[in-house]
CSV table of C-alpha atoms and ligand atoms in Angstrom, one decimal:
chain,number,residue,atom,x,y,z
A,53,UNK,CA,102.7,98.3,156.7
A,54,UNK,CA,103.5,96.2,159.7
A,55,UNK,CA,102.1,96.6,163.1
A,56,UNK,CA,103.9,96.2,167.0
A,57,UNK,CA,107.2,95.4,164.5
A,58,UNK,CA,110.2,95.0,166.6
A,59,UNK,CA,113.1,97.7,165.3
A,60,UNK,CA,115.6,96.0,167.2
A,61,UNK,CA,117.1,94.8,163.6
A,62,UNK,CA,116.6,98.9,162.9
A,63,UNK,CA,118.9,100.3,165.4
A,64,UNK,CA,122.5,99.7,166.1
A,65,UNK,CA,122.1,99.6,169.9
A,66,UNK,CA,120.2,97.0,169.2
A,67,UNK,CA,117.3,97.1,171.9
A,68,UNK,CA,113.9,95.9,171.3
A,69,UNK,CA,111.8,98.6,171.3
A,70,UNK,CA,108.4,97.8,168.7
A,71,UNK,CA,106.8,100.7,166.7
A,72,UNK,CA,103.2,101.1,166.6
A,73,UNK,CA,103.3,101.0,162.7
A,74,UNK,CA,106.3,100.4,160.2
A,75,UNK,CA,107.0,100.5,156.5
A,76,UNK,CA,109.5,100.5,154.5
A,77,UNK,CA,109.8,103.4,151.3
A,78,UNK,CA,111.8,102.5,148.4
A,79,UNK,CA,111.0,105.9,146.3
A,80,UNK,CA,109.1,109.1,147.1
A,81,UNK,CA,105.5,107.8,146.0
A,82,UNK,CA,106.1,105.2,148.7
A,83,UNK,CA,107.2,107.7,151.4
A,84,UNK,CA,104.0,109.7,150.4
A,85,UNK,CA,101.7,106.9,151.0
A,86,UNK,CA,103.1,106.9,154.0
A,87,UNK,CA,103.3,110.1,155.4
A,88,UNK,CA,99.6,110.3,154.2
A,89,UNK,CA,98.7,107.3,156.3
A,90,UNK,CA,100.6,109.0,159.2
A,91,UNK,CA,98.6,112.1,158.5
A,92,UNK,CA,95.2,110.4,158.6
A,93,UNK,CA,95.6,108.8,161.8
A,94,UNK,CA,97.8,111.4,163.8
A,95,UNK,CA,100.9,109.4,164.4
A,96,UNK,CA,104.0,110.8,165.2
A,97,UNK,CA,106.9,110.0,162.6
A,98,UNK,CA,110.6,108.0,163.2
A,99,UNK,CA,112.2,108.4,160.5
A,100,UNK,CA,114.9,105.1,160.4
A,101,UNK,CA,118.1,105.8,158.2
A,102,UNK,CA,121.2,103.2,159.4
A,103,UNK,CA,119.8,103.2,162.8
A,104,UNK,CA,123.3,104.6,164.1
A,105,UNK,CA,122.9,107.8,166.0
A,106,UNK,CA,119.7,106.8,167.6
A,107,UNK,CA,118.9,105.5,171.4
A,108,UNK,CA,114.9,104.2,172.1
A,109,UNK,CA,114.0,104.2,175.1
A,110,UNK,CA,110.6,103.2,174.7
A,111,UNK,CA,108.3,101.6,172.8
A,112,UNK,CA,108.0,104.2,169.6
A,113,UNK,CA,103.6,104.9,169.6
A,114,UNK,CA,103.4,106.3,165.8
A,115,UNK,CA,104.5,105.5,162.8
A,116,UNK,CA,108.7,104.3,162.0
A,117,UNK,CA,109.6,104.7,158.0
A,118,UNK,CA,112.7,102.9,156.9
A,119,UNK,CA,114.0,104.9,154.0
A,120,UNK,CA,115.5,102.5,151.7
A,121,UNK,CA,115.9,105.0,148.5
A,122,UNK,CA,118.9,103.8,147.0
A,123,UNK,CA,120.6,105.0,143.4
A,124,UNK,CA,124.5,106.7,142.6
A,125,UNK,CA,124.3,109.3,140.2
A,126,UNK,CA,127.3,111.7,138.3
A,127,UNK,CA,128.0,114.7,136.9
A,128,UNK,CA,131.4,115.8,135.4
A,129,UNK,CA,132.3,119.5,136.7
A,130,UNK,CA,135.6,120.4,134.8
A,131,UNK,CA,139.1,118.3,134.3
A,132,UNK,CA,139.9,118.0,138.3
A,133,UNK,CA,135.9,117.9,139.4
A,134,UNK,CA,133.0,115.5,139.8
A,135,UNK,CA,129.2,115.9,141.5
A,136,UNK,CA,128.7,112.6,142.7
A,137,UNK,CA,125.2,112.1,144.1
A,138,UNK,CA,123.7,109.4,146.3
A,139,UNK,CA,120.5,108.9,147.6
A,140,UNK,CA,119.3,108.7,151.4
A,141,UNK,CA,119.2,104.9,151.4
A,142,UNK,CA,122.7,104.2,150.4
A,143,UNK,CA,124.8,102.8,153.5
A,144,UNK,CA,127.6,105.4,154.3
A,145,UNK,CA,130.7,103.0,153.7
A,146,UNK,CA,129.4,101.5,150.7
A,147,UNK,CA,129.3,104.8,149.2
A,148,UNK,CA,132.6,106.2,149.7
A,149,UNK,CA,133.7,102.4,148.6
A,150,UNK,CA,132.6,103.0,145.7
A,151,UNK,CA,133.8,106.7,145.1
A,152,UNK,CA,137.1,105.0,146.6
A,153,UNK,CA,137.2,102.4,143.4
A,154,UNK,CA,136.5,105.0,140.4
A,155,UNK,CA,139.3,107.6,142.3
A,156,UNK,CA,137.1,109.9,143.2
A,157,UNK,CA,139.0,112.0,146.6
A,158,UNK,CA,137.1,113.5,149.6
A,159,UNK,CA,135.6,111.3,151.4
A,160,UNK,CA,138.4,108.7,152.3
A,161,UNK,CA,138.6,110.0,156.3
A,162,UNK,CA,135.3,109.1,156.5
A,163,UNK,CA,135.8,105.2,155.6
A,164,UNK,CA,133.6,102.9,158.0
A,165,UNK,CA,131.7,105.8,159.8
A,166,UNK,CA,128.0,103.4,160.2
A,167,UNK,CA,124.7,104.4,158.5
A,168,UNK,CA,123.5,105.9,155.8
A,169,UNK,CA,124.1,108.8,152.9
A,170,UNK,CA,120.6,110.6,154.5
A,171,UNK,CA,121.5,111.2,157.5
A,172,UNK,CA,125.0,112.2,156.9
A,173,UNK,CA,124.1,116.1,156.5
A,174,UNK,CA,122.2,115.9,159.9
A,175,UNK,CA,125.2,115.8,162.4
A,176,UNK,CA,127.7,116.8,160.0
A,177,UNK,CA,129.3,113.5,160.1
A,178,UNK,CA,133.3,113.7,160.5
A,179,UNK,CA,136.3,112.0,161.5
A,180,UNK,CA,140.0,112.3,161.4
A,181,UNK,CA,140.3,116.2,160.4
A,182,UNK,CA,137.1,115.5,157.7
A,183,UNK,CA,133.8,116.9,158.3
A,184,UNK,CA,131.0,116.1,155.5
A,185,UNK,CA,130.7,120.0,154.9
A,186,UNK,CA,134.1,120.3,153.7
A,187,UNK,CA,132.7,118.3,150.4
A,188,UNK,CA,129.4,118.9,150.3
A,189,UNK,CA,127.4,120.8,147.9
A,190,UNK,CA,123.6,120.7,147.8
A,191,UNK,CA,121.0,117.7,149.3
A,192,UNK,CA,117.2,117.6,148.1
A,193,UNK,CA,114.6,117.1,151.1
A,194,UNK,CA,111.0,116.9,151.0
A,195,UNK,CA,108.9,119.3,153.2
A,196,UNK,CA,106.7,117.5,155.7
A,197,UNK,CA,104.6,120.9,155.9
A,198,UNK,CA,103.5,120.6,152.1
A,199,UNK,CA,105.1,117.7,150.7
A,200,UNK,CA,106.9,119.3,148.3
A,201,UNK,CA,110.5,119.2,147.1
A,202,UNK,CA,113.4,121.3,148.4
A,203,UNK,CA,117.1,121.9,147.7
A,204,UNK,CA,119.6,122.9,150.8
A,205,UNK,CA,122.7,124.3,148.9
A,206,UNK,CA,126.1,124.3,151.9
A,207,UNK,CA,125.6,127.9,153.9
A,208,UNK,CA,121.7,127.1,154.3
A,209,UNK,CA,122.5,124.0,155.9
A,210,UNK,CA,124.5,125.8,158.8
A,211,UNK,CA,126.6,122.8,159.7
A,212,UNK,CA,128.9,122.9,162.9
A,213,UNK,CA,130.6,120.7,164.8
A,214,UNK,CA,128.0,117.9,164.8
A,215,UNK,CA,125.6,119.8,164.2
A,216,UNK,CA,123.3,121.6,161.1
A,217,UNK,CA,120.0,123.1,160.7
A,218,UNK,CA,118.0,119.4,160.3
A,219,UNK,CA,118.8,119.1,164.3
A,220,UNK,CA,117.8,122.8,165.0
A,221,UNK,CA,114.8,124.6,163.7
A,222,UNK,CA,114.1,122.3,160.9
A,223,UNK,CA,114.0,118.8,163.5
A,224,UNK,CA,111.1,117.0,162.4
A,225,UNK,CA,110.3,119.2,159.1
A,226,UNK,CA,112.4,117.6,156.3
A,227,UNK,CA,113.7,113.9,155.2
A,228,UNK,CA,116.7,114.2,152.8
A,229,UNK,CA,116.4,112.6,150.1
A,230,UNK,CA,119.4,112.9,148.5
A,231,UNK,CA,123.3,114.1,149.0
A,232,UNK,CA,125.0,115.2,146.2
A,233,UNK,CA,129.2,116.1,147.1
A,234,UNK,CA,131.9,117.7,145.1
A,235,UNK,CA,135.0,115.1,144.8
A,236,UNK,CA,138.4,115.5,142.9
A,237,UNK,CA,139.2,113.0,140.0
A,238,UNK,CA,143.2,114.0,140.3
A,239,UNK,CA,145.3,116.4,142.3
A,240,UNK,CA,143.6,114.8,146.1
A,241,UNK,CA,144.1,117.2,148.7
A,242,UNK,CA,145.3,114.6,151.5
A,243,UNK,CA,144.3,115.0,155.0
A,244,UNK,CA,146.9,113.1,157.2
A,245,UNK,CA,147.2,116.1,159.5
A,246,UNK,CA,145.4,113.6,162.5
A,247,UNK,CA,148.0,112.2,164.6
A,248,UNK,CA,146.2,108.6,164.5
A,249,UNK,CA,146.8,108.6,160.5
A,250,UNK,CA,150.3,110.0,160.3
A,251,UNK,CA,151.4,107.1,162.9
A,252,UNK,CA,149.2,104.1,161.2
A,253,UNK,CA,150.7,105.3,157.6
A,254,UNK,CA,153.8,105.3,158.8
A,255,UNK,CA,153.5,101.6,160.5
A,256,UNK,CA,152.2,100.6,156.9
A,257,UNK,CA,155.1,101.8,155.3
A,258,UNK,CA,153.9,104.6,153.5
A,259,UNK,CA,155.1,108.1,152.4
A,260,UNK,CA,153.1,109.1,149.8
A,261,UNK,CA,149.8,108.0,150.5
A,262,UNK,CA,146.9,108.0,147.9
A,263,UNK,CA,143.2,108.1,148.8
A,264,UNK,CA,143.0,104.4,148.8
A,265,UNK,CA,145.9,104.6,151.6
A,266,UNK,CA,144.3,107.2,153.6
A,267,UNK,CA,141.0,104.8,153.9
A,268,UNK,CA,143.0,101.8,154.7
A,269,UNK,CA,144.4,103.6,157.7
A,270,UNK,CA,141.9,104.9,158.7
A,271,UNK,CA,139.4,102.1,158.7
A,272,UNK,CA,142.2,99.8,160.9
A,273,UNK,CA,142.5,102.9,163.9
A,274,UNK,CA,138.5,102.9,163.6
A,275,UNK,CA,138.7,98.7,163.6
A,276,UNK,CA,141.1,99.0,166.6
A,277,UNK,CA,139.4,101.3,169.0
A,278,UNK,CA,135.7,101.3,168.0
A,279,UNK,CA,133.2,98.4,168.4
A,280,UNK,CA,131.6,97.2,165.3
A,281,UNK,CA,128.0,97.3,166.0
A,282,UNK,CA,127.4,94.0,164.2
A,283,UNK,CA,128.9,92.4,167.3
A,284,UNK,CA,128.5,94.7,170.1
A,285,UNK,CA,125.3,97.2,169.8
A,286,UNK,CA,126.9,100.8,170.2
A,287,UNK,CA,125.9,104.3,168.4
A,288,UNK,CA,129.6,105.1,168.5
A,289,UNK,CA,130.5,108.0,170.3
A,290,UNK,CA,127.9,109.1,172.8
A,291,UNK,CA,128.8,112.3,174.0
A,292,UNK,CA,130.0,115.9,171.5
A,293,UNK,CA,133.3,116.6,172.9
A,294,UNK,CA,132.6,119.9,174.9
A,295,UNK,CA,133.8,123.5,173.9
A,296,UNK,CA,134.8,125.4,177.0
A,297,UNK,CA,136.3,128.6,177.6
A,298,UNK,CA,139.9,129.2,177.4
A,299,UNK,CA,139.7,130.7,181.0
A,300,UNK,CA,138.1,127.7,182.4
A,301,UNK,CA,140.5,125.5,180.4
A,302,UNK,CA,143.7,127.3,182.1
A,303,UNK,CA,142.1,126.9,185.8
A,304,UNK,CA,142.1,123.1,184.9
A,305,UNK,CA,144.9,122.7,183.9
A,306,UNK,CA,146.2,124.1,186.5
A,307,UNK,CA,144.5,121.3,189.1
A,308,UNK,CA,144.7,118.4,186.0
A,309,UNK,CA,148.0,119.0,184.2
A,310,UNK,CA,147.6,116.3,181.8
A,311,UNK,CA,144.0,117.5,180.6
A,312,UNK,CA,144.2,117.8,176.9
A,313,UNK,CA,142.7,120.1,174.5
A,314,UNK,CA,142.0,121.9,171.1
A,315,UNK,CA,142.4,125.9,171.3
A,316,UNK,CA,140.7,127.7,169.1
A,317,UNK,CA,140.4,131.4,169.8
A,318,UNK,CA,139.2,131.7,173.1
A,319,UNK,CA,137.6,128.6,173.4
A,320,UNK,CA,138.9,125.1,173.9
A,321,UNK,CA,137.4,121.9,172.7
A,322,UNK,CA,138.1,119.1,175.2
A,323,UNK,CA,138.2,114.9,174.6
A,324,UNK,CA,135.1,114.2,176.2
A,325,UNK,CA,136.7,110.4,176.1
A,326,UNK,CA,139.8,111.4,178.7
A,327,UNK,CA,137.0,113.5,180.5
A,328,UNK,CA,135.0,110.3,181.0
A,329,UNK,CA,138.0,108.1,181.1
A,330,UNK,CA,139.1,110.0,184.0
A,331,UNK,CA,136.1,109.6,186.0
A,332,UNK,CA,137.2,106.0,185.9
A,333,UNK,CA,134.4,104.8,183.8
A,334,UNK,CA,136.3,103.3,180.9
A,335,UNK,CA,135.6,99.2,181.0
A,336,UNK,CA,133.2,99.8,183.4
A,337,UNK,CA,129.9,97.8,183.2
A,338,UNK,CA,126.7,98.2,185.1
A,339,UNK,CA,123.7,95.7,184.5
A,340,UNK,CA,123.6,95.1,180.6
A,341,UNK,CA,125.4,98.1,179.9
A,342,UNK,CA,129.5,99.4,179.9
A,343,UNK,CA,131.4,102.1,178.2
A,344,UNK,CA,133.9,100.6,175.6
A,345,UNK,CA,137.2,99.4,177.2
A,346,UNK,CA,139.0,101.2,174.2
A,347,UNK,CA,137.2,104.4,173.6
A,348,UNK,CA,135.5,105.2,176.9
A,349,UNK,CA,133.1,107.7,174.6
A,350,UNK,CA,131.6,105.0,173.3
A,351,UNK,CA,128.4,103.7,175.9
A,352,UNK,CA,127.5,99.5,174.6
A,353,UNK,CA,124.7,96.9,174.9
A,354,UNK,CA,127.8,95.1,176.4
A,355,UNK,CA,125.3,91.9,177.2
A,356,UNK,CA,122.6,92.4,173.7
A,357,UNK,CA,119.8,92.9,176.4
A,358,UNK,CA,119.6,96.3,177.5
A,359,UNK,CA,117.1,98.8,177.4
A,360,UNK,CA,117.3,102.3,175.8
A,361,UNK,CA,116.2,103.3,179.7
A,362,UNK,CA,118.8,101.6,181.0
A,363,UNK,CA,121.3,103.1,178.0
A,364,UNK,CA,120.4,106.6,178.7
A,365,UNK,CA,120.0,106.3,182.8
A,366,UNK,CA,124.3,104.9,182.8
A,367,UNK,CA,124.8,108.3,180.1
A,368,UNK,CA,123.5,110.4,183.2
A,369,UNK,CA,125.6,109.4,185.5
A,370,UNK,CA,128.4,109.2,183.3
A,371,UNK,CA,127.0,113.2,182.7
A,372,UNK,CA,127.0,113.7,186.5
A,373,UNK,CA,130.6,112.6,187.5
A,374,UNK,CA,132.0,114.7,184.8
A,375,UNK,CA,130.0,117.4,186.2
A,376,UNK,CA,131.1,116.9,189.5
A,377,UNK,CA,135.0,116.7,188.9
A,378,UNK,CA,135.6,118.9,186.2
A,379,UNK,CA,132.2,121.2,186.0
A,380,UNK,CA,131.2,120.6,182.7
A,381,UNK,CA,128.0,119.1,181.4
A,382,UNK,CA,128.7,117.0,178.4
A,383,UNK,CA,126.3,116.9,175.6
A,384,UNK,CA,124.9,113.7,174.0
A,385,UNK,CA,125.1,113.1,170.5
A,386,UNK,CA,123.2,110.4,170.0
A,387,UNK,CA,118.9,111.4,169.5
A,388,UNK,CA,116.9,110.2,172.2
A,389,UNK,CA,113.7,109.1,171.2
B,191,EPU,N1,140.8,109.7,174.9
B,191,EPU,C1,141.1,109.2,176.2
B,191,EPU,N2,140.3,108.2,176.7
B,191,EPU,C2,139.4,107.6,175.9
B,191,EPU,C3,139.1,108.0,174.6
B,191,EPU,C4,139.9,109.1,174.1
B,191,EPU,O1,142.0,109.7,176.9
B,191,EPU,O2,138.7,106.7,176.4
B,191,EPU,C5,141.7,110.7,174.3
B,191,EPU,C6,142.6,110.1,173.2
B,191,EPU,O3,143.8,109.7,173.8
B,191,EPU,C7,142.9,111.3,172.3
B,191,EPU,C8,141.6,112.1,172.5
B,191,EPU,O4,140.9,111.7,173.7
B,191,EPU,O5,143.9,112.1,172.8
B,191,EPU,C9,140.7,112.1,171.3
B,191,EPU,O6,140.4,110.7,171.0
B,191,EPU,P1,140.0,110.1,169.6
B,191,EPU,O7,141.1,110.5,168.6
B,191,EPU,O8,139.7,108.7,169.7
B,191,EPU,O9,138.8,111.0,169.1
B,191,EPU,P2,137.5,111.4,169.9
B,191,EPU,O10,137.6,112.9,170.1
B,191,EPU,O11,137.3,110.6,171.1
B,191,EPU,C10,136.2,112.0,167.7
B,191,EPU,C11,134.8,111.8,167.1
B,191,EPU,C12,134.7,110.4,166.5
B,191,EPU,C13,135.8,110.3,165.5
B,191,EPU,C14,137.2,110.6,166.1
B,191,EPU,C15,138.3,110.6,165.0
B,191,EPU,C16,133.3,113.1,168.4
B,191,EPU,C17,132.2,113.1,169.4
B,191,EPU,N3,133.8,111.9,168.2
B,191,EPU,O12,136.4,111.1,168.8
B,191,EPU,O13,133.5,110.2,165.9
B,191,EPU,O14,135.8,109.0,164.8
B,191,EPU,O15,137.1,111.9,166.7
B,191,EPU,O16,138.2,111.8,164.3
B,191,EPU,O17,133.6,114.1,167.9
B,191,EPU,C18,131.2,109.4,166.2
B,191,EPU,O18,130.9,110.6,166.1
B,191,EPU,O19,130.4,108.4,166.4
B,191,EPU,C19,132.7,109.1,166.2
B,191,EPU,C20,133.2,107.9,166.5
């Protein structure tokens, strides 16, 4: 247990924001002590997985637990079918790295997405026509309101777009423990269907892509447009893009006839990038702070010393000229804390 410790190595924004108290739990017993020590003194509790999706604008006054549980486990299904479980701790990439290696199909579109296998099911991580729900089958959480253990099975998690029951009612009740996701040994079902990948496979010279392909494209369009936080601190992208209603789609089109969008039924989902890149904000850089110069959805520590304040004050007024030219109010993605 470490006290005033700096999670600036903790977060991929990379601002230096202390915790009050920190530790570090490599297996349940661990992350029991600590809870319990929480419990005893009243702290509130930040729970740290890659550090990705997170923005702190303030110095955290509780108790921050880095879950570090790490351990790949499988189980065969049938001929065409594997489980293949990973827990909380393991980083994102490295995981599907390593399902990549033994053949195991699913989770190629999702190459290079930052952080960790925990808090994949929270956001329903996706990218490039893959969402984590399409392949997942069951994760085990423990229950902050009795400690005990849990299973979420695929409908109880109620993923969306972005979005499942650990950011709604259960916020702040359960820390997943583990993942565990259904993958094909043979017979992949390939996902190229996403412009970006059709056009990168066919520069690589490819016609029948295999899994391996489909995560060597995709990491180079995710290595040509999106910062690596390594370099340049970033949560990669800020903002959900918005669903609005086909009606209010049609009247703006009608004043912005190259505004793009995603019908589907009578709602439309619109790039909340061209949205933002249209109020002219793309490249543009106030104080320590600048939204990406290729993605304009993505908000960076474009100088390594901002604040979180200073982060989430340039997201409002990137949320208040969209407002004002197109009337709608995007939605960020990242947690505030
Ligand atoms: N666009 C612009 N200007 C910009 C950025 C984008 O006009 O500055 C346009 C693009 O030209 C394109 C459209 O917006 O026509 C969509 O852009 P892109 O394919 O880059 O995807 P996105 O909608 O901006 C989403 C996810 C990403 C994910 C990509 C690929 C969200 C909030 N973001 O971005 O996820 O990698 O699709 O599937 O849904 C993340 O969540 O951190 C993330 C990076």
């Amino acid at each position: 247990m470490q006290e005033n410790f700096s999670l600036q190595p903790y977060n991929t924004f990379g601002v230096a924001a202390k915790a009050k108290y920190f530790v570090e739990s490599n297996n349940i017993e661990e992350l029991k002590d600590a809870l319990t020590f929480s419990k005893e003194k009243s702290l509130p509790l930040l729970l740290l997985g890659g550090g990705s999706n997170i923005l702190l604008t303030k110095d955290f006054d509780g108790l921050a637990i880095q879950l570090n549980l790490k351990g790949i486990s499988e189980e065969d299904l049938n001929e065409n079918e594997i489980l293949v479980t990973a827990k909380a701790g393991e980083n994102w990439h490295e995981f599907v790295m390593y399902c990549l290696n033994k053949n195991y199909g699913g989770l190629e579109n999702l190459s290079l997405i930052p952080g960790n296998v925990g808090t994949s099911p929270m956001q329903n991580i996706g990218a490039y026509g893959t969402e984590i729900k399409d392949v997942f089958v069951n994760c085990q959480v423990l229950d902050l309101e009795n400690l005990e253990l849990k299973n979420f099975n695929l409908e109880e998690c109620r993923f969306g777009y972005r979005d499942s029951i650990f950011k709604k009612e259960g916020k702040g009740r359960y820390i997943i423990l583990e993942v565990t996701f259904k993958l094909t040994k043979k017979d992949h079902r390939i996902k190229t269907e996403y412009g970006a990948i059709t056009s990168e496979l066919e520069k690589m010279g490819i016609e029948n892509p295999s899994i391996q392909d489909v995560s060597k494209a995709v990491i180079t369009i995710r290595q040509s447009k999106l910062p690596d936080p390594k370099i340049i601190g970033n949560a990669g992208s800020f903002f959900k893009n918005p669903t609005i209603p086909l009606v209010q789609f049609e009247t703006l089109k009608s004043k912005f006839d190259n505004i793009q969008g995603y019908p589907n039924g009578n709602v439309v989902k619109v790039p909340a990038g061209w949205l933002i890149e249209q109020c002219g904000w793309k490249g543009k850089q106030i104080g320590n702070v600048a939204s990406h110069k290729l993605q304009s959805l993505v908000i960076i520590n474009a100088t390594g010393d901002a604040t979180g304040k200073e982060i989430f004050d340039f997201s409002t007024e990137i949320i208040n000229s969209v407002k004002d030219k197109f009337g709608i109010e995007l939605e960020r993605e990242v947690n505030i804390i």
